[in-house]
Amino acid sequence: MASLPLRDILVLDVSMHLSGPFASRMLADMGARIIKVESCEGRGPTSYSSGKPSPLLVAANCGKESIAIDLKTPAGNSVFLDLARRADVVLENFRTGVTQRLGIDYETLRKINPSLIYCTITGFGSEGPLATKSAFDSTIQAMSGAMFATGEPDRPPALMTINLGDLAASCISASSILAAIHGRAQGDGGRHIDVSMLECLLFLMVHHTQSFFQNGSVWGRHGSGYGPGVIAGAMECRDGKYVQLVCPYPKFQESLQRVIAMVPGFEAVTADPRFATTELRLKNSEPFLQTVRDAFKHRSRNEWLAVLEDNDIPSSPIYDVGEALASEQLAARGAISSVRIPESGTEIPMLASPFDRLGSSGAHRELPAFAQHTSAILRELGYSDEKIARLSAERAIKTVPGNLAGDTKSEES
């Protein structure tokens, strides 16, 4: 297998929650070494449940190393600066102004490492009236217009549960870091990347934003469809399961009309004057879709999927996540992997990374235990065991007992 392309890149990840950690997780999947800088206070009560790591902790932090540093202490700050001298990338998502108070902002770090790529993720960017406002995924979905456009037309705006506000920033940040790494290789040097969650989510809302710019139109809520003039939506079948239809072109709409006419009691749909042409079907899309919904209740999901496939009508089953993960397609692609949990010595299943296809397999990912690598990382910097023990006693760092990462000489602070 080919080696992963970021194998020589060192990233210090000082971020929390999801937007930053998932960005660095993607870089880890591409081969980068990620040192997750954690608070000496630990990961918090929501990171573990009944002794097991939370799904979010696993998904966003596998494949990293963990070091615990108290950045508010002079000694802890000095440790971080020693790491930053060697780093290629620093990634953080503190509220604007926090890194300056901690002395780990870009202007400070570029003086000791001019080639450093420094990525900042905030809710709204480093300028403007909202620069210091805290932000979470739901607030970004609300302020971007994404929430306004999500849900059923007769219901309040709905929140997307895939955390797209966070993950849009993750993807844009990872892409920007890759571009900056390439630029540095061309002689551009280091740079500061300023990522706004709000701007990233708006950037992905290409239909919504460009429609407004060009037509002044605001997309409303259309549930599983696209609104009047588009033949699409979720169809409930006889067995209570659902099929998603998408018929954007006349040939698909005509095929669907013929298929519906084969259902007993719906033969007249092909003769209905409201649906006689493409223009009329689109003009009367709501009554047409209601006819389709009524017809779908006469067959099971599998029966409908077979008919739709035979007639080349774009469609898919609407799966819950368990059904999606158990699909033959994912199995054929080897898309389910595992992650090792060092505290228990067990492995749990997880999705393989799409980036695994860049090179060597990610089948042996590991979720780092809290502060697992503190001593080993500091020894790499040339710290003696005595100095590590002193920093631990001063509570500038936190180490762990045992041999999770060869830390047999470390002490618990």
Coordinates of N, CA, C and O in Angstrom, one line a residue, residues 13-24 36-39 42-43 56 60-61 64 91-95 98 102 121 136 166 170 197:
D13 N -3.3 20.1 17.9 CA -4.7 20.4 17.9 C -5.1 20.9 19.3 O -5.1 20.1 20.3
V14 N -5.4 22.2 19.4 CA -5.8 22.8 20.7 C -7.3 23.0 20.7 O -7.8 23.8 21.5
S15 N -8.1 22.4 19.8 CA -9.5 22.7 19.6 C -10.3 21.7 20.5 O -9.9 20.7 21.0
M16 N -11.6 22.1 20.6 CA -12.6 21.4 21.4 C -13.8 21.1 20.6 O -14.0 21.6 19.5
H17 N -14.8 20.4 21.2 CA -16.1 20.1 20.7 C -15.9 19.3 19.4 O -15.4 18.3 19.4
L18 N -16.4 19.9 18.2 CA -16.5 19.1 17.0 C -15.8 19.7 15.8 O -15.0 19.0 15.1
S19 N -16.0 21.0 15.6 CA -15.5 21.6 14.4 C -14.0 21.5 14.2 O -13.5 21.1 13.1
G20 N -13.2 21.8 15.3 CA -11.7 21.6 15.2 C -11.3 20.2 15.2 O -10.5 19.7 14.4
P21 N -11.7 19.4 16.3 CA -11.3 18.0 16.4 C -11.6 17.2 15.1 O -10.8 16.3 14.7
F22 N -12.7 17.4 14.4 CA -13.0 16.6 13.3 C -12.1 17.0 12.1 O -11.8 16.2 11.2
A23 N -11.8 18.3 12.0 CA -10.8 18.7 11.0 C -9.5 18.1 11.1 O -8.9 17.6 10.2
S24 N -8.9 18.0 12.4 CA -7.7 17.3 12.6 C -7.8 15.8 12.4 O -6.8 15.2 12.1
K36 N -3.0 16.0 20.3 CA -4.2 16.7 20.9 C -3.8 17.3 22.2 O -3.5 16.5 23.1
V37 N -3.8 18.6 22.3 CA -3.5 19.3 23.5 C -4.7 19.4 24.4 O -5.6 20.1 24.0
E38 N -4.7 18.8 25.5 CA -5.9 18.7 26.4 C -5.7 19.5 27.7 O -4.6 19.6 28.1
S39 N -6.8 19.9 28.3 CA -6.7 20.5 29.6 C -6.3 19.5 30.7 O -6.8 18.4 30.6
G42 N -9.0 17.4 32.5 CA -9.7 16.2 31.9 C -10.7 16.5 30.8 O -10.8 17.6 30.4
R43 N -11.4 15.5 30.4 CA -12.2 15.6 29.2 C -13.7 16.0 29.6 O -14.5 16.2 28.7
L56 N -19.1 10.8 20.1 CA -18.5 11.9 19.5 C -17.0 12.0 19.8 O -16.2 12.3 18.9
A60 N -14.3 11.9 16.5 CA -13.6 13.1 16.2 C -12.1 13.0 16.7 O -11.3 13.9 16.3
N61 N -11.7 12.0 17.4 CA -10.4 12.0 18.0 C -9.6 10.7 17.8 O -8.5 10.6 18.4
K64 N -5.1 10.0 17.1 CA -4.3 11.1 17.6 C -3.5 10.7 18.8 O -3.7 9.6 19.3
L91 N -4.0 24.1 15.2 CA -5.4 24.3 15.0 C -6.1 24.6 16.3 O -5.9 23.9 17.3
E92 N -6.9 25.7 16.3 CA -7.6 26.1 17.6 C -9.0 26.6 17.2 O -9.2 27.1 16.1
N93 N -9.9 26.5 18.2 CA -11.2 27.1 18.0 C -11.7 27.8 19.3 O -12.9 27.7 19.6
F94 N -10.8 28.4 20.0 CA -11.2 29.3 21.1 C -12.0 30.5 20.6 O -11.9 30.9 19.5
R95 N -12.7 31.1 21.5 CA -13.4 32.3 21.2 C -12.3 33.4 21.0 O -11.3 33.4 21.5
V98 N -9.0 34.7 23.2 CA -8.5 33.7 24.2 C -7.1 33.4 24.0 O -6.3 33.3 24.9
L102 N -3.7 33.7 26.4 CA -2.9 32.5 26.8 C -1.5 32.6 26.2 O -0.6 31.8 26.6
I121 N -10.7 28.5 14.0 CA -12.1 28.3 13.7 C -12.9 29.0 14.8 O -12.8 28.8 16.0
F136 N -22.5 27.7 18.5 CA -22.6 26.3 18.5 C -23.3 25.9 17.2 O -23.8 26.8 16.5
D166 N -21.0 22.7 12.3 CA -19.7 22.3 12.8 C -18.9 21.7 11.6 O -17.7 22.1 11.4
S170 N -15.2 22.1 9.6 CA -14.2 21.1 9.6 C -13.7 20.9 8.3 O -12.4 20.8 8.1
M197 N -17.5 29.6 10.9 CA -18.5 28.6 10.8 C -19.7 29.0 10.0 O -20.2 28.3 9.1

